[in-house]
mmCIF file of C-alpha atoms in Angstrom:
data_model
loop_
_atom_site.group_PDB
_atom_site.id
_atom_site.type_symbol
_atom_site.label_atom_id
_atom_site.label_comp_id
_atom_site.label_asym_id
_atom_site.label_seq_id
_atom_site.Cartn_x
_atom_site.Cartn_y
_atom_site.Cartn_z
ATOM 1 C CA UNK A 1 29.368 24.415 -0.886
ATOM 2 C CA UNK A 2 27.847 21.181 -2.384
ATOM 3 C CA UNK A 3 24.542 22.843 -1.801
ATOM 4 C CA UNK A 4 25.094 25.373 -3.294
ATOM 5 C CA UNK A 5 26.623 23.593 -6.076
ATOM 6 C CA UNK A 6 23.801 21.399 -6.474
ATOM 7 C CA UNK A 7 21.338 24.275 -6.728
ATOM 8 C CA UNK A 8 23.118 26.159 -9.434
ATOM 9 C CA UNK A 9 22.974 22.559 -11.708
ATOM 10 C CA UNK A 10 19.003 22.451 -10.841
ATOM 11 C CA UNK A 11 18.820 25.998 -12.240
ATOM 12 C CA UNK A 12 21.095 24.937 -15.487
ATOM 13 C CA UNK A 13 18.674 21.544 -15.886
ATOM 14 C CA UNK A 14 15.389 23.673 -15.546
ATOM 15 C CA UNK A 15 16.872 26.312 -17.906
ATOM 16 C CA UNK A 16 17.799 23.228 -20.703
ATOM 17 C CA UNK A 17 14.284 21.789 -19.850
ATOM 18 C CA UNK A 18 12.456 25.670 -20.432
ATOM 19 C CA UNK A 19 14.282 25.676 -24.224
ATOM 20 C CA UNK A 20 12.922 22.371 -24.957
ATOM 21 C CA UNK A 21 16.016 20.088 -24.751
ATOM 22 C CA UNK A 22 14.976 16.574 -26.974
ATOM 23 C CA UNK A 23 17.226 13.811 -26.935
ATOM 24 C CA UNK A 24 20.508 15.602 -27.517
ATOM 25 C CA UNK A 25 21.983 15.513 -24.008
ATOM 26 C CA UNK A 26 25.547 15.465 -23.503
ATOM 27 C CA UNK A 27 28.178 14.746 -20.530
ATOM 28 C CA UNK A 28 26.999 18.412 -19.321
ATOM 29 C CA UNK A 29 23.608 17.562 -18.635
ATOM 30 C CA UNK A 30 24.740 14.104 -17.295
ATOM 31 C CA UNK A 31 26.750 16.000 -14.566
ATOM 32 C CA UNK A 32 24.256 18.079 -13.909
ATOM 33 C CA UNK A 33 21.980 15.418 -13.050
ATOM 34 C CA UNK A 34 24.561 13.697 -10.944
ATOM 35 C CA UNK A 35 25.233 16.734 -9.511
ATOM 36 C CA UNK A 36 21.222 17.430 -8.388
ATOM 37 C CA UNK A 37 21.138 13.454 -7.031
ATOM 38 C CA UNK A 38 23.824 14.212 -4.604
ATOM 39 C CA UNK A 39 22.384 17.678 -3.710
ATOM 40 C CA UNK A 40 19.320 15.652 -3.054
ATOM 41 C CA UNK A 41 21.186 12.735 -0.761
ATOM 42 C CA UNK A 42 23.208 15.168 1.280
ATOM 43 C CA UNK A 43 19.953 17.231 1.958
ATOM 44 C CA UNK A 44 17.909 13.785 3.100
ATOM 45 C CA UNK A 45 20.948 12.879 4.992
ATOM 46 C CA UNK A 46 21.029 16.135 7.044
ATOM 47 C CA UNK A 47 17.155 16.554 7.476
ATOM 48 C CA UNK A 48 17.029 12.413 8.702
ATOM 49 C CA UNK A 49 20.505 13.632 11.237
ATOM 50 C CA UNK A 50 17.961 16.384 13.074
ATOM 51 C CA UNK A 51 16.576 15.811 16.093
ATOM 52 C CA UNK A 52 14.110 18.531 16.086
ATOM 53 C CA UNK A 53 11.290 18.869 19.280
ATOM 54 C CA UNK A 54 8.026 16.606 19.372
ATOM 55 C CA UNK A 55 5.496 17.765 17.500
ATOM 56 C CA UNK A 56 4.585 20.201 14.315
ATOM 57 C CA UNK A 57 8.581 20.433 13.866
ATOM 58 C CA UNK A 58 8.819 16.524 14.020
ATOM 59 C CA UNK A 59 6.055 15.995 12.006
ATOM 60 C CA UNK A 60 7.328 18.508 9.279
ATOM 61 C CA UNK A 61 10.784 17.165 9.138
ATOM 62 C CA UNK A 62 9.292 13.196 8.881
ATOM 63 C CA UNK A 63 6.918 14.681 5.914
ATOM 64 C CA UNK A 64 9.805 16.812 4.065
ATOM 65 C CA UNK A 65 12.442 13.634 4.261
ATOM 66 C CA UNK A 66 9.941 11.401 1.563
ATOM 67 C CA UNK A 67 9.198 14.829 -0.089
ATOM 68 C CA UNK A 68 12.817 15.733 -0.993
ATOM 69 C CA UNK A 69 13.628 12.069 -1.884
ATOM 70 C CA UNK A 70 10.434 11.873 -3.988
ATOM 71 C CA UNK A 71 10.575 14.997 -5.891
ATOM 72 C CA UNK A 72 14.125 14.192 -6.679
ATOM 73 C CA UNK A 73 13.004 11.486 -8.366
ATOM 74 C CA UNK A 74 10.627 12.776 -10.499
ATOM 75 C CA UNK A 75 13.076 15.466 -11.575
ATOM 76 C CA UNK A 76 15.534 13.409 -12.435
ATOM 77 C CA UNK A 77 13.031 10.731 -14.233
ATOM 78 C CA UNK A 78 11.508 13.922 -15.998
ATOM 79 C CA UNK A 79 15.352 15.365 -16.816
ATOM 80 C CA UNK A 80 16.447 11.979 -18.489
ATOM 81 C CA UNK A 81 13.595 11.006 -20.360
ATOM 82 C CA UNK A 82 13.498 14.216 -21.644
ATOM 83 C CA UNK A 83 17.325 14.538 -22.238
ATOM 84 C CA UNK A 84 18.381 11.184 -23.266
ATOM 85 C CA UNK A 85 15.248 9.270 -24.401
ATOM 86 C CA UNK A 86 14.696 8.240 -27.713
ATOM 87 C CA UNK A 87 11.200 8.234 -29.716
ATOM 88 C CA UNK A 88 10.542 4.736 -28.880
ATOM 89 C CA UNK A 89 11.865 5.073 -25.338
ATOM 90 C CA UNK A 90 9.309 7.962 -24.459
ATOM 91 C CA UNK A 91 6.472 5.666 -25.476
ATOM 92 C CA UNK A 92 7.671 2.557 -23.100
ATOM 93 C CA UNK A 93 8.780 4.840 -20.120
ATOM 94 C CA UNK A 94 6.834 8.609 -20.186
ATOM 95 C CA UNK A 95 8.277 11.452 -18.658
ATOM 96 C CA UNK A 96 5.982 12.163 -15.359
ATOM 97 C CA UNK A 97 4.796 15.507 -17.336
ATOM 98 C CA UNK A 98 3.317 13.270 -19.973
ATOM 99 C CA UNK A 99 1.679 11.085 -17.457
ATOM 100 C CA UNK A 100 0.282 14.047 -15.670
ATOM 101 C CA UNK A 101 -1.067 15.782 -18.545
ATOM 102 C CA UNK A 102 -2.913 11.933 -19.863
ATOM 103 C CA UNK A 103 -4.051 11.409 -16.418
ATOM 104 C CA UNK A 104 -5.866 15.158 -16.298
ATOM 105 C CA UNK A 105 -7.555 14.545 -19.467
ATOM 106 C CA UNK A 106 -8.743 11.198 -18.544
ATOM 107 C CA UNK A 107 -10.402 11.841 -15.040
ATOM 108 C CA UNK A 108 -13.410 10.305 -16.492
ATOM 109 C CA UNK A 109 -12.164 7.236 -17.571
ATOM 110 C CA UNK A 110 -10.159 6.838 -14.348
ATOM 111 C CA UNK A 111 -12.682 7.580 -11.846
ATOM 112 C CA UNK A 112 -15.211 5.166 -13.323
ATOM 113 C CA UNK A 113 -12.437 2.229 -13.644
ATOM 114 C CA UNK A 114 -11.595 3.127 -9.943
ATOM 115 C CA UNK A 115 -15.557 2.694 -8.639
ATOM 116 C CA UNK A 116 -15.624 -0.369 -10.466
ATOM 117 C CA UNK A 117 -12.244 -1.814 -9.014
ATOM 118 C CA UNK A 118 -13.407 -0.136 -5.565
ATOM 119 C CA UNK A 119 -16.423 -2.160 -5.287
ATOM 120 C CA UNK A 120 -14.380 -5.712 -5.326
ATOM 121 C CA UNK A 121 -11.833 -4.604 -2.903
ATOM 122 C CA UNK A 122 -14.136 -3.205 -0.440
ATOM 123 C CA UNK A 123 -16.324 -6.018 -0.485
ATOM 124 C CA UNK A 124 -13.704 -9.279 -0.362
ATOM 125 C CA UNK A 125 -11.227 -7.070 2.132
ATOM 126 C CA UNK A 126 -14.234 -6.786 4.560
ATOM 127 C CA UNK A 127 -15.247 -10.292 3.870
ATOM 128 C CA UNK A 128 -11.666 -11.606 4.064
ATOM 129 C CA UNK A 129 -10.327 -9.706 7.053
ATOM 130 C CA UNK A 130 -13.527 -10.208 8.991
ATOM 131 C CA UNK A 131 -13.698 -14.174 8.463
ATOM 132 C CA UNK A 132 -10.057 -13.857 9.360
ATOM 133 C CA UNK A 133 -10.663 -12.276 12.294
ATOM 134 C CA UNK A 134 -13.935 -14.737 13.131
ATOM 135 C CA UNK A 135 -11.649 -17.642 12.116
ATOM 136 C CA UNK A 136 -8.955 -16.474 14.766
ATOM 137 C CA UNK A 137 -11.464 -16.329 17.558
ATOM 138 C CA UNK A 138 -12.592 -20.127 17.157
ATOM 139 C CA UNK A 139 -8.803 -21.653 16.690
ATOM 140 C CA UNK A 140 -7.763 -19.382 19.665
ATOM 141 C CA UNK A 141 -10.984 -21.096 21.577
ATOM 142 C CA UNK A 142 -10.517 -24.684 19.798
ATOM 143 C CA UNK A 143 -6.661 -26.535 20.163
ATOM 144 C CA UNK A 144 -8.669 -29.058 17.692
ATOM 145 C CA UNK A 145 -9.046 -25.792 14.882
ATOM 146 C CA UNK A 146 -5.846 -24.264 15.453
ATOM 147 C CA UNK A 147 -4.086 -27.761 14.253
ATOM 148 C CA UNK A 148 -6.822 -28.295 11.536
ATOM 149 C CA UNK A 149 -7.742 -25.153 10.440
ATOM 150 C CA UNK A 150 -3.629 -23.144 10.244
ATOM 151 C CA UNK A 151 -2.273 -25.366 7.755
ATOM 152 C CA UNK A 152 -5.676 -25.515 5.567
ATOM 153 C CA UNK A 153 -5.018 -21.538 5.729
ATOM 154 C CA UNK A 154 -1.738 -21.789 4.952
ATOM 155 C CA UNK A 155 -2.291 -23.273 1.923
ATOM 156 C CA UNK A 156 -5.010 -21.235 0.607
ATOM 157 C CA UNK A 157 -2.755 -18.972 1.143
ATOM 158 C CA UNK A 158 -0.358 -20.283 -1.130
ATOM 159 C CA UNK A 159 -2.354 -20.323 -4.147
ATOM 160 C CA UNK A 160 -1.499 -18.686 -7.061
ATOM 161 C CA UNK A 161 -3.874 -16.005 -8.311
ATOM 162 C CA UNK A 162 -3.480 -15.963 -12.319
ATOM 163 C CA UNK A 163 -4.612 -19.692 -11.301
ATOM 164 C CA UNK A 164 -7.489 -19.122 -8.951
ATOM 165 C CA UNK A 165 -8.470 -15.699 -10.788
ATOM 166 C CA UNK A 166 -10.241 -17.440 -14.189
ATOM 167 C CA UNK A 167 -11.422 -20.068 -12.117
ATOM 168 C CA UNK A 168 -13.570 -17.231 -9.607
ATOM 169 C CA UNK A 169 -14.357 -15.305 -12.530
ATOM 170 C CA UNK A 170 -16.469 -18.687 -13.988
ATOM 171 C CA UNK A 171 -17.735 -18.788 -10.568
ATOM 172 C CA UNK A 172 -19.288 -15.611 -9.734
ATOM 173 C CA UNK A 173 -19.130 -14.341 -12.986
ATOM 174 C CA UNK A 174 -17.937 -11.059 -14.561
ATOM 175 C CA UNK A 175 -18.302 -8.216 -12.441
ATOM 176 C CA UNK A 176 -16.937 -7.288 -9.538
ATOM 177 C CA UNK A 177 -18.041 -10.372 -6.938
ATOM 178 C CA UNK A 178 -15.776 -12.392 -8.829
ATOM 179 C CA UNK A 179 -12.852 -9.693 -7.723
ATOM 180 C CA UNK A 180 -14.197 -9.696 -4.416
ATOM 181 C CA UNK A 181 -13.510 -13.773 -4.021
ATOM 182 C CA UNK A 182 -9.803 -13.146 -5.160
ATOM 183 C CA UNK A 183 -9.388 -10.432 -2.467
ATOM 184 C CA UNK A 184 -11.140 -12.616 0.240
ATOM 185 C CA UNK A 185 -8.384 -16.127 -0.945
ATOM 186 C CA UNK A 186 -5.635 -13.198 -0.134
ATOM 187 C CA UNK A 187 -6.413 -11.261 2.668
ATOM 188 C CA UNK A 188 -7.913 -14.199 4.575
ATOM 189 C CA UNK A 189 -4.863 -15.607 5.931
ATOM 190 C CA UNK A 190 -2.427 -12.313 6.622
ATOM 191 C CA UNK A 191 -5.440 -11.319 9.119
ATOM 192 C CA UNK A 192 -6.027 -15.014 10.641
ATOM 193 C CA UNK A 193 -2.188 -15.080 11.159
ATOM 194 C CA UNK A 194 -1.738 -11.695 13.117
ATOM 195 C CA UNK A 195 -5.402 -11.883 15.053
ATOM 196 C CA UNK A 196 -3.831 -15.553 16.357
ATOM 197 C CA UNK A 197 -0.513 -13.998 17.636
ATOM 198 C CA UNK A 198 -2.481 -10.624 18.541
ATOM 199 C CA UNK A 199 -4.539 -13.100 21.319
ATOM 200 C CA UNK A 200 -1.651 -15.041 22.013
ATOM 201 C CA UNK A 201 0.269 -11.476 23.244
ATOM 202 C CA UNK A 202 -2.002 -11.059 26.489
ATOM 203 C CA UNK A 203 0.415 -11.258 29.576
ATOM 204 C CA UNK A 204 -0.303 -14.125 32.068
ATOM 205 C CA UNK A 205 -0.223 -12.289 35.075
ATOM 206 C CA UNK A 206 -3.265 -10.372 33.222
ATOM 207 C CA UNK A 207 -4.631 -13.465 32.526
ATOM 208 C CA UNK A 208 -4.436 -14.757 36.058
ATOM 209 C CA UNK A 209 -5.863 -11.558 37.041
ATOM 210 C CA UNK A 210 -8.926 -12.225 34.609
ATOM 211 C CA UNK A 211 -9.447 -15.575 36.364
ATOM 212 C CA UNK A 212 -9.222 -14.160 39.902
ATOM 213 C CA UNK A 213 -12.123 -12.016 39.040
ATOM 214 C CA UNK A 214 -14.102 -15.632 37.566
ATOM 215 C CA UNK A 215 -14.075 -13.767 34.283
ATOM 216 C CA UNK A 216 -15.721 -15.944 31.867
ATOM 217 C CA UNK A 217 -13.981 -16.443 28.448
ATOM 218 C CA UNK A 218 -16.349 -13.903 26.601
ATOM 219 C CA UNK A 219 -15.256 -11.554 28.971
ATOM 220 C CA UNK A 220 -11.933 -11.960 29.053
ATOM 221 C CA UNK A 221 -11.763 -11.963 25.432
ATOM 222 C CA UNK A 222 -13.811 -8.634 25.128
ATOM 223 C CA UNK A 223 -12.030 -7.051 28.347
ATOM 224 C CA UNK A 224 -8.575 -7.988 27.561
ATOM 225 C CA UNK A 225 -7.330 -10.191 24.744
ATOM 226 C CA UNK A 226 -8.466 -8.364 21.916
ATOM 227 C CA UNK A 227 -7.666 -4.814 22.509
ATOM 228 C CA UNK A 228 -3.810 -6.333 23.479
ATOM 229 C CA UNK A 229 -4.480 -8.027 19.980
ATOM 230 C CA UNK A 230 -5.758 -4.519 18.436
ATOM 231 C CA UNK A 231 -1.696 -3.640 17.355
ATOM 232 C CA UNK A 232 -1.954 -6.973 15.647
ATOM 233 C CA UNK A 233 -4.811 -6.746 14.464
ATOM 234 C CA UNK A 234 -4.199 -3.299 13.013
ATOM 235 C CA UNK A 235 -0.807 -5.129 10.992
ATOM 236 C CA UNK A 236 -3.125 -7.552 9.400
ATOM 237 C CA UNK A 237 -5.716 -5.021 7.918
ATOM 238 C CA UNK A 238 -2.653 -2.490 7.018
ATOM 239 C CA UNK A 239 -0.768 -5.207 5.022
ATOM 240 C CA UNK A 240 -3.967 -6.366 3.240
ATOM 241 C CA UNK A 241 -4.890 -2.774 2.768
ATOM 242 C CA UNK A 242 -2.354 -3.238 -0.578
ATOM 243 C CA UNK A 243 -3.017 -7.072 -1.178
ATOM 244 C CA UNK A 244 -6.982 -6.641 -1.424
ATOM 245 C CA UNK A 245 -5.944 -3.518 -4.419
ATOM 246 C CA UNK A 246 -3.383 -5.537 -6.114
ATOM 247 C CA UNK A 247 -5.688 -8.857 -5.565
ATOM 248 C CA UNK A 248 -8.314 -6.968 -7.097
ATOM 249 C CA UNK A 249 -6.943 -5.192 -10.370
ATOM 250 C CA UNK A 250 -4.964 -8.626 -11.120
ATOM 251 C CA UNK A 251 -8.426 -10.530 -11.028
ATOM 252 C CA UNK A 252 -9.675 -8.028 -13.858
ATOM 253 C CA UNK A 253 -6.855 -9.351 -16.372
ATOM 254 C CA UNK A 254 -8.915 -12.545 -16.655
ATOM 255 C CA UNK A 255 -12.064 -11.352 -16.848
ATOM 256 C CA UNK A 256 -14.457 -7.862 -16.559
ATOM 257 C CA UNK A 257 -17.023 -5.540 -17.936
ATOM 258 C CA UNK A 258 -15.227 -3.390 -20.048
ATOM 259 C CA UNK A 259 -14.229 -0.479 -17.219
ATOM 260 C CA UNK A 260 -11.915 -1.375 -14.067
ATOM 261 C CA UNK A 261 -8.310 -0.926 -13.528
ATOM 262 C CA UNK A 262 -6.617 -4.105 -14.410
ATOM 263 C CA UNK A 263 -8.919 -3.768 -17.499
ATOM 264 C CA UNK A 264 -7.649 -0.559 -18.230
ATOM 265 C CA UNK A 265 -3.924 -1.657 -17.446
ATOM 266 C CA UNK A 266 -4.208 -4.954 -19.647
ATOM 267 C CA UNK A 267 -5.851 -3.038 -22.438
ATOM 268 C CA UNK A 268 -3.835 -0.209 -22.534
ATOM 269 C CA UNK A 269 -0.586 -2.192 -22.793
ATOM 270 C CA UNK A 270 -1.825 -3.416 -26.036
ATOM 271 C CA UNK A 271 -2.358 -0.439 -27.787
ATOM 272 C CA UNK A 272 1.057 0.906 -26.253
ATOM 273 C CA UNK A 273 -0.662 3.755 -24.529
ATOM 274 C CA UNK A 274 2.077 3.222 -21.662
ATOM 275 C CA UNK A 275 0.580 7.371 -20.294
ATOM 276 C CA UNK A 276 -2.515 5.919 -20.167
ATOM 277 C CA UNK A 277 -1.194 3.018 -17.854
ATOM 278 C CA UNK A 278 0.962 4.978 -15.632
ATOM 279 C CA UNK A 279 -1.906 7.156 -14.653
ATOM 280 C CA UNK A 280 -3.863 3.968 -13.791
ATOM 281 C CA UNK A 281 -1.073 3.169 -11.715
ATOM 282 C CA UNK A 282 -1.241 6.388 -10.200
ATOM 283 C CA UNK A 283 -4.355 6.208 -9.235
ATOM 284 C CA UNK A 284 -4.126 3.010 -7.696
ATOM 285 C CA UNK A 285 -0.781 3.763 -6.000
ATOM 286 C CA UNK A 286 -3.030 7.421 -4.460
ATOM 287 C CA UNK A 287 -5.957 5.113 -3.375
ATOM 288 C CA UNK A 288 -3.519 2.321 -1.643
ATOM 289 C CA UNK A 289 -1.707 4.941 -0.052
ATOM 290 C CA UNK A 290 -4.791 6.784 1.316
ATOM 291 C CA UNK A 291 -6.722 3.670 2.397
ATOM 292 C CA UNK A 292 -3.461 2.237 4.664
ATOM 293 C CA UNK A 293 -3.057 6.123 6.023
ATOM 294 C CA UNK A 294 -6.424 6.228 6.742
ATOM 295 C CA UNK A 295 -5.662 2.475 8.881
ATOM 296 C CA UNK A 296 -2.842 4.220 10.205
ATOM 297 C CA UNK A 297 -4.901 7.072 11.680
ATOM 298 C CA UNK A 298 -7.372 4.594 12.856
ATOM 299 C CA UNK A 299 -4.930 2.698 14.607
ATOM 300 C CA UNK A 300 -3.326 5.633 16.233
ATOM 301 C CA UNK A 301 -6.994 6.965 17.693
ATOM 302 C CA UNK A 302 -7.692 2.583 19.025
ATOM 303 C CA UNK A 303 -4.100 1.600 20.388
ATOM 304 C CA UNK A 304 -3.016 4.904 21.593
ATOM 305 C CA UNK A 305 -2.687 3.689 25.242
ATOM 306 C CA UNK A 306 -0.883 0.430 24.149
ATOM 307 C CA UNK A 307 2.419 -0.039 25.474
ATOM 308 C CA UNK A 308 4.112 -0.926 21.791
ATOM 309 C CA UNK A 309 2.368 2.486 20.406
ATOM 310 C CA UNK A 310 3.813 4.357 23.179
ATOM 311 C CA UNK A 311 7.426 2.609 22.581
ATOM 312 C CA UNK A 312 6.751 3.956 18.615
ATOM 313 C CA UNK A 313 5.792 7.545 19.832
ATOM 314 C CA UNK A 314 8.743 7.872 21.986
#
């Protein structure tokens, strides 16, 4: 019955929506909305209560749970701004139609503010989660390191990076290198922190085993202490999958050629072209998103025998 309910109020909101409803809204169209949200909730709630078979019918009820939720959202975001927004409100928050519509006539201006943002965030998260990784091998061979070289880490770590940001970008200048020193300062640390606990996870007995066999310690790092370190491992280049973005487009508020996200973001705020920073947003939110899949596949394909993957799976 609620359901059904719920569907009927979708149907009134679209129809309101179709004939151009502006800013004239009334306790109606409020219900209606309340009544799609809880259409919405009870229809999450029963698709998260299945307990359908493993595989394709698993994998389509995980996908259609964010789906619903998401596209709820929208609707409702789209139904308010357009029902109860005033003039000056639909310039500070768009509706998602007006954000779609400024982000497909600025492809252009996006995809070469994206290339430019790309290059600093692939360069410093390579750099900073391979030195992390380096860094984690030494202070997991050297007791000296690991009490010298943690808390120095720690506190890089700690930095803040509208303070750090204009000093890098008097460093290494203007373009993107000086982005790519930002992302290295913040994904440094993250991937030091999980590669040390990701050696530290090897069980003794395996370790014993190692030694019974006069494994050297190049071997039994290679053989067995970094793929049990791989989950870990995996965590560390996940989380800084978002830092090295965010990292990357802050750095260009302080300084940048004139193309680049955070450019475009800081710019845009100025002239109040809010549509114009949402689909920046977008675009960063598509590219984080598709980066840390694209980590999650990997990590799926290179820890697929592990025993915490398998606990995941099941």
């Amino acid at each position: 019955m609620l359901a059904l309910m719920s569907a009927a109020a979708a149907v009134a909101l679209v129809a309101l929506l179709g004939a151009g409803l502006q800013s004239n809204a009334g306790w109606g169209y409020a219900a209606a909305l309340a009544a799609v949200w809880l259409a919405a909730w009870h229809t999450v709630s029963w698709l998260a209560a299945l307990r359908p078979p493993a595989g394709w019918p698993a994998r389509l009820v995980n996908l259609a749970i964010p789906l619903v939720f998401g596209l709820t959202l929208l609707f409702l975001w789209e139904c308010g701004v357009r029902g109860f927004g005033s003039s000056m409100m639909k310039v500070i928050l768009p509706a998602p139609s007006a954000i779609a519509a400024r982000f497909g006539s600025s492809l252009p201006t996006l995809g070469a503010d994206f290339v430019q943002t790309f290059k600093g965030v692939t360069a410093g998260y390579v750099m900073g989660c391979g030195a992390g990784i380096l860094a984690a091998i030494l202070i997991d061979r050297s007791p000296f390191l690991q009490r010298g070289l943690l808390p120095l880490g720690n506190l890089v770590s700690a930095l803040p990076i509208v303070g750090v940001a204009p000093i890098m970008v008097m460093w290494f200048g203007f373009d993107w290198q000086s982005k790519a020193a930002i992302v290295v300062i913040m994904t440094f640390f993250p991937q030091l922190v999980n590669t040390v606990a990701g050696l530290a996870s090897a069980g003794a007995m395996e370790r014993d085993l190692m030694k019974t066999y006069a494994a050297s310690y190049g071997q039994t790092l290679l053989n067995l202490r970094l793929p049990a370190a791989l989950p870990f491992i995996f965590n560390g280049l996940k989380i800084n999958s978002t830092l090295a973005l965010i990292g990357a487009i802050v750095a260009e508020f302080f300084g940048t050629p004139i193309v680049g996200m955070g450019f475009r973001i800081n710019t845009e705020v100025g002239r109040m072209n809010i549509d114009m920073v949402w689909a920046t947003i977008v675009v960063a939110a598509l590219a984080g998103s598709l980066f840390y899949g694209l980590l999650a596949l990997a990590e799926r394909r290179a820890t697929f025998w592990h025993a915490s993957y398998r606990q995941r799976a099941g």
